[in-house]
Amino acid sequence: MRGPLFCLALLLPSAGEAETMQDLNPEWEYVADTVMGGVSTGRLSHEEVAGREAARLTGEVSLDNNGGFVQMAFDVPQGADPSAHSGVVLTVYGNGATYDLRLRTTDLTRPWQSYRATFEAPAEWTEIRLPFTAFEANKTDAPFDAGALRRIGVLAYGAEMTADIAVSKIGFHE
């Protein structure tokens, strides 16, 4: 099930300036396990969370019917060069649960293939830095190629849970 699209700045350091960011405006979209017969429910909204504008994923993850996820994701904007960086940085506010950050590259041909890392989203704004080396290949033998990165997703996955996570910034770190 695909839902509404929302824009939130993708921040990329420019060459030689680790903290100078470039606004690329990705379009977040909602996807749930219902695309494969699952029954998880959720939504994506754009709202103010604890004083910051953010994309917010909320919902109930159910394992019934072989389900188990709700997700907000976006396609990496043209012109972005993740290969010039060493990882992903995001600023999150959550409910203390563990979430997945998933990367997909043009080398992956099946929807269940990805590169995954987990992180906790505390109930305060927190910057999370995940180096590309922290991502584990899932159901693929293809090595991760940052230059082929095409999609980034934040997921509540794999366990019965209430999802509530907001992302105010996302980008690449050096």
mmCIF file of C-alpha atoms in Angstrom:
data_model
loop_
_atom_site.group_PDB
_atom_site.id
_atom_site.type_symbol
_atom_site.label_atom_id
_atom_site.label_comp_id
_atom_site.label_asym_id
_atom_site.label_seq_id
_atom_site.Cartn_x
_atom_site.Cartn_y
_atom_site.Cartn_z
ATOM 1 C CA MET A 1 0.000 0.000 0.000
ATOM 2 C CA ARG A 2 1.493 3.272 -1.046
ATOM 3 C CA GLY A 3 0.472 6.433 0.718
ATOM 4 C CA PRO A 4 0.996 10.166 0.498
ATOM 5 C CA LEU A 5 4.330 11.702 -0.405
ATOM 6 C CA PHE A 6 6.059 14.237 1.833
ATOM 7 C CA CYS A 7 9.174 16.321 1.301
ATOM 8 C CA LEU A 8 11.888 16.655 3.929
ATOM 9 C CA ALA A 9 15.365 17.995 3.333
ATOM 10 C CA LEU A 10 18.102 15.473 2.611
ATOM 11 C CA LEU A 11 21.318 16.955 3.904
ATOM 12 C CA LEU A 12 24.631 16.242 2.230
ATOM 13 C CA PRO A 13 27.975 17.704 3.241
ATOM 14 C CA SER A 14 29.607 19.442 0.316
ATOM 15 C CA ALA A 15 33.219 18.769 -0.626
ATOM 16 C CA GLY A 16 35.646 20.021 2.003
ATOM 17 C CA GLU A 17 32.951 21.231 4.392
ATOM 18 C CA ALA A 18 31.824 18.408 6.677
ATOM 19 C CA GLU A 19 29.026 20.427 8.274
ATOM 20 C CA THR A 20 27.832 22.420 5.256
ATOM 21 C CA MET A 21 24.670 20.784 4.001
ATOM 22 C CA GLN A 22 22.867 20.732 0.649
ATOM 23 C CA ASP A 23 19.051 20.625 0.602
ATOM 24 C CA LEU A 24 17.788 18.005 -1.892
ATOM 25 C CA ASN A 25 14.116 17.654 -0.815
ATOM 26 C CA PRO A 26 13.401 13.913 -0.988
ATOM 27 C CA GLU A 27 9.784 12.786 -1.216
ATOM 28 C CA TRP A 28 8.955 10.420 1.657
ATOM 29 C CA GLU A 29 6.309 7.801 0.979
ATOM 30 C CA TYR A 30 4.511 5.260 3.140
ATOM 31 C CA VAL A 31 4.674 1.515 2.439
ATOM 32 C CA ALA A 32 3.326 -1.334 4.604
ATOM 33 C CA ASP A 33 3.362 -5.122 4.511
ATOM 34 C CA THR A 34 -0.114 -5.009 2.940
ATOM 35 C CA VAL A 35 1.712 -4.953 -0.434
ATOM 36 C CA MET A 36 2.486 -8.628 0.315
ATOM 37 C CA GLY A 37 -0.714 -9.655 2.154
ATOM 38 C CA GLY A 38 0.206 -8.498 5.668
ATOM 39 C CA VAL A 39 -2.166 -6.584 7.911
ATOM 40 C CA SER A 40 0.042 -3.957 9.578
ATOM 41 C CA THR A 41 -1.443 -0.471 9.608
ATOM 42 C CA GLY A 42 0.130 2.952 9.759
ATOM 43 C CA ARG A 43 0.525 6.332 8.217
ATOM 44 C CA LEU A 44 3.050 8.957 7.277
ATOM 45 C CA SER A 45 2.482 12.569 8.222
ATOM 46 C CA HIS A 46 4.415 15.798 8.060
ATOM 47 C CA GLU A 47 4.081 17.658 11.348
ATOM 48 C CA GLU A 48 5.821 19.466 14.161
ATOM 49 C CA VAL A 49 7.236 17.011 16.702
ATOM 50 C CA ALA A 50 8.809 18.369 19.899
ATOM 51 C CA GLY A 51 9.495 21.730 18.268
ATOM 52 C CA ARG A 52 10.832 20.502 14.882
ATOM 53 C CA GLU A 53 9.234 19.916 11.501
ATOM 54 C CA ALA A 54 9.516 16.237 10.674
ATOM 55 C CA ALA A 55 8.243 13.292 8.672
ATOM 56 C CA ARG A 56 6.520 10.987 11.171
ATOM 57 C CA LEU A 57 5.780 7.282 10.777
ATOM 58 C CA THR A 58 3.142 5.844 13.107
ATOM 59 C CA GLY A 59 1.312 2.552 13.138
ATOM 60 C CA GLU A 60 0.833 -0.960 14.437
ATOM 61 C CA VAL A 61 3.110 -3.714 13.159
ATOM 62 C CA SER A 62 1.431 -7.119 13.007
ATOM 63 C CA LEU A 63 3.043 -10.466 12.208
ATOM 64 C CA ASP A 64 -0.316 -11.910 11.093
ATOM 65 C CA ASN A 65 -0.585 -13.134 7.498
ATOM 66 C CA ASN A 66 3.226 -13.261 7.178
ATOM 67 C CA GLY A 67 3.422 -9.506 7.688
ATOM 68 C CA GLY A 68 5.678 -7.451 9.843
ATOM 69 C CA PHE A 69 6.484 -3.894 8.755
ATOM 70 C CA VAL A 70 5.504 -0.287 8.191
ATOM 71 C CA GLN A 71 7.950 1.984 6.412
ATOM 72 C CA MET A 72 8.661 5.500 5.267
ATOM 73 C CA ALA A 73 11.122 5.678 2.387
ATOM 74 C CA PHE A 74 12.352 7.852 -0.446
ATOM 75 C CA ASP A 75 14.350 7.580 -3.636
ATOM 76 C CA VAL A 76 17.783 9.189 -3.392
ATOM 77 C CA PRO A 77 17.563 12.430 -5.407
ATOM 78 C CA GLN A 78 19.483 12.741 -8.646
ATOM 79 C CA GLY A 79 22.745 14.581 -8.141
ATOM 80 C CA ALA A 80 23.387 13.061 -4.714
ATOM 81 C CA ASP A 81 26.768 11.327 -4.446
ATOM 82 C CA PRO A 82 26.669 8.972 -1.464
ATOM 83 C CA SER A 83 29.993 7.424 -2.562
ATOM 84 C CA ALA A 84 31.740 10.636 -1.495
ATOM 85 C CA HIS A 85 30.657 9.947 2.102
ATOM 86 C CA SER A 86 31.103 7.238 4.700
ATOM 87 C CA GLY A 87 27.569 6.781 6.010
ATOM 88 C CA VAL A 88 24.071 8.000 6.763
ATOM 89 C CA VAL A 89 23.158 10.519 9.455
ATOM 90 C CA LEU A 90 19.610 11.141 10.637
ATOM 91 C CA THR A 91 17.997 13.091 13.440
ATOM 92 C CA VAL A 92 15.156 11.131 15.041
ATOM 93 C CA TYR A 93 12.572 11.337 17.809
ATOM 94 C CA GLY A 94 10.826 8.118 18.733
ATOM 95 C CA ASN A 95 9.163 5.965 21.325
ATOM 96 C CA GLY A 96 12.275 4.131 22.520
ATOM 97 C CA ALA A 97 11.799 1.242 20.090
ATOM 98 C CA THR A 98 14.371 -0.240 17.716
ATOM 99 C CA TYR A 99 13.993 0.590 14.027
ATOM 100 C CA ASP A 100 15.706 -0.461 10.806
ATOM 101 C CA LEU A 101 17.418 1.809 8.333
ATOM 102 C CA ARG A 102 17.468 0.085 4.959
ATOM 103 C CA LEU A 103 19.409 0.927 1.876
ATOM 104 C CA ARG A 104 18.677 -0.352 -1.614
ATOM 105 C CA THR A 105 21.012 -0.093 -4.568
ATOM 106 C CA THR A 106 20.576 -0.537 -8.300
ATOM 107 C CA ASP A 107 22.368 -3.903 -7.864
ATOM 108 C CA LEU A 108 19.366 -5.364 -5.988
ATOM 109 C CA THR A 109 16.611 -6.865 -8.124
ATOM 110 C CA ARG A 110 14.210 -8.374 -5.557
ATOM 111 C CA PRO A 111 12.024 -6.318 -3.162
ATOM 112 C CA TRP A 112 13.206 -8.317 -0.123
ATOM 113 C CA GLN A 113 16.893 -7.547 -0.746
ATOM 114 C CA SER A 114 18.519 -4.680 1.154
ATOM 115 C CA TYR A 115 21.371 -3.538 3.353
ATOM 116 C CA ARG A 116 20.204 -3.117 6.965
ATOM 117 C CA ALA A 117 21.277 -1.453 10.178
ATOM 118 C CA THR A 118 19.269 -1.020 13.377
ATOM 119 C CA PHE A 119 19.086 1.897 15.790
ATOM 120 C CA GLU A 120 17.068 2.970 18.804
ATOM 121 C CA ALA A 121 14.887 6.064 18.593
ATOM 122 C CA PRO A 122 14.689 7.664 22.060
ATOM 123 C CA ALA A 123 11.960 10.076 23.161
ATOM 124 C CA GLU A 124 14.200 13.090 22.519
ATOM 125 C CA TRP A 125 15.777 14.478 19.359
ATOM 126 C CA THR A 126 18.896 12.414 18.728
ATOM 127 C CA GLU A 127 21.410 12.354 15.887
ATOM 128 C CA ILE A 128 22.170 8.825 14.681
ATOM 129 C CA ARG A 129 25.282 8.189 12.551
ATOM 130 C CA LEU A 130 25.490 4.870 10.765
ATOM 131 C CA PRO A 131 28.612 4.201 8.693
ATOM 132 C CA PHE A 132 28.014 2.256 5.480
ATOM 133 C CA THR A 133 30.160 -0.512 7.032
ATOM 134 C CA ALA A 134 27.435 -1.011 9.706
ATOM 135 C CA PHE A 135 24.899 -2.151 7.101
ATOM 136 C CA GLU A 136 24.503 -5.904 6.654
ATOM 137 C CA ALA A 137 23.487 -7.461 3.357
ATOM 138 C CA ASN A 138 20.080 -9.161 3.523
ATOM 139 C CA LYS A 139 19.226 -11.921 1.032
ATOM 140 C CA THR A 140 21.931 -10.819 -1.406
ATOM 141 C CA ASP A 141 25.556 -11.625 -2.078
ATOM 142 C CA ALA A 142 26.102 -8.303 -3.851
ATOM 143 C CA PRO A 143 28.613 -6.102 -2.021
ATOM 144 C CA PHE A 144 27.318 -2.699 -0.956
ATOM 145 C CA ASP A 145 28.168 0.048 -3.467
ATOM 146 C CA ALA A 146 27.378 3.541 -2.131
ATOM 147 C CA GLY A 147 27.595 4.918 -5.674
ATOM 148 C CA ALA A 148 24.627 2.711 -6.623
ATOM 149 C CA LEU A 149 22.429 3.788 -3.667
ATOM 150 C CA ARG A 150 18.912 4.506 -4.907
ATOM 151 C CA ARG A 151 16.499 4.238 -1.951
ATOM 152 C CA ILE A 152 16.547 4.781 1.821
ATOM 153 C CA GLY A 153 13.865 3.550 4.215
ATOM 154 C CA VAL A 154 13.087 3.783 7.931
ATOM 155 C CA LEU A 155 11.127 0.744 9.118
ATOM 156 C CA ALA A 156 9.355 -0.640 12.143
ATOM 157 C CA TYR A 157 10.014 -4.295 11.397
ATOM 158 C CA GLY A 158 9.822 -7.895 12.488
ATOM 159 C CA ALA A 159 7.963 -7.724 15.798
ATOM 160 C CA GLU A 160 4.494 -6.853 17.066
ATOM 161 C CA MET A 161 4.974 -3.208 17.996
ATOM 162 C CA THR A 162 3.633 0.312 17.984
ATOM 163 C CA ALA A 163 5.653 2.430 15.583
ATOM 164 C CA ASP A 164 6.170 6.111 16.322
ATOM 165 C CA ILE A 165 9.273 7.683 14.841
ATOM 166 C CA ALA A 166 9.907 11.144 13.435
ATOM 167 C CA VAL A 167 12.839 12.187 11.221
ATOM 168 C CA SER A 168 13.711 15.876 11.027
ATOM 169 C CA LYS A 169 16.947 15.495 9.009
ATOM 170 C CA ILE A 170 18.608 12.798 6.961
ATOM 171 C CA GLY A 171 21.736 12.825 4.886
ATOM 172 C CA PHE A 172 25.240 11.490 4.478
ATOM 173 C CA HIS A 173 28.191 11.994 6.802
ATOM 174 C CA GLU A 174 31.878 11.951 6.037
#
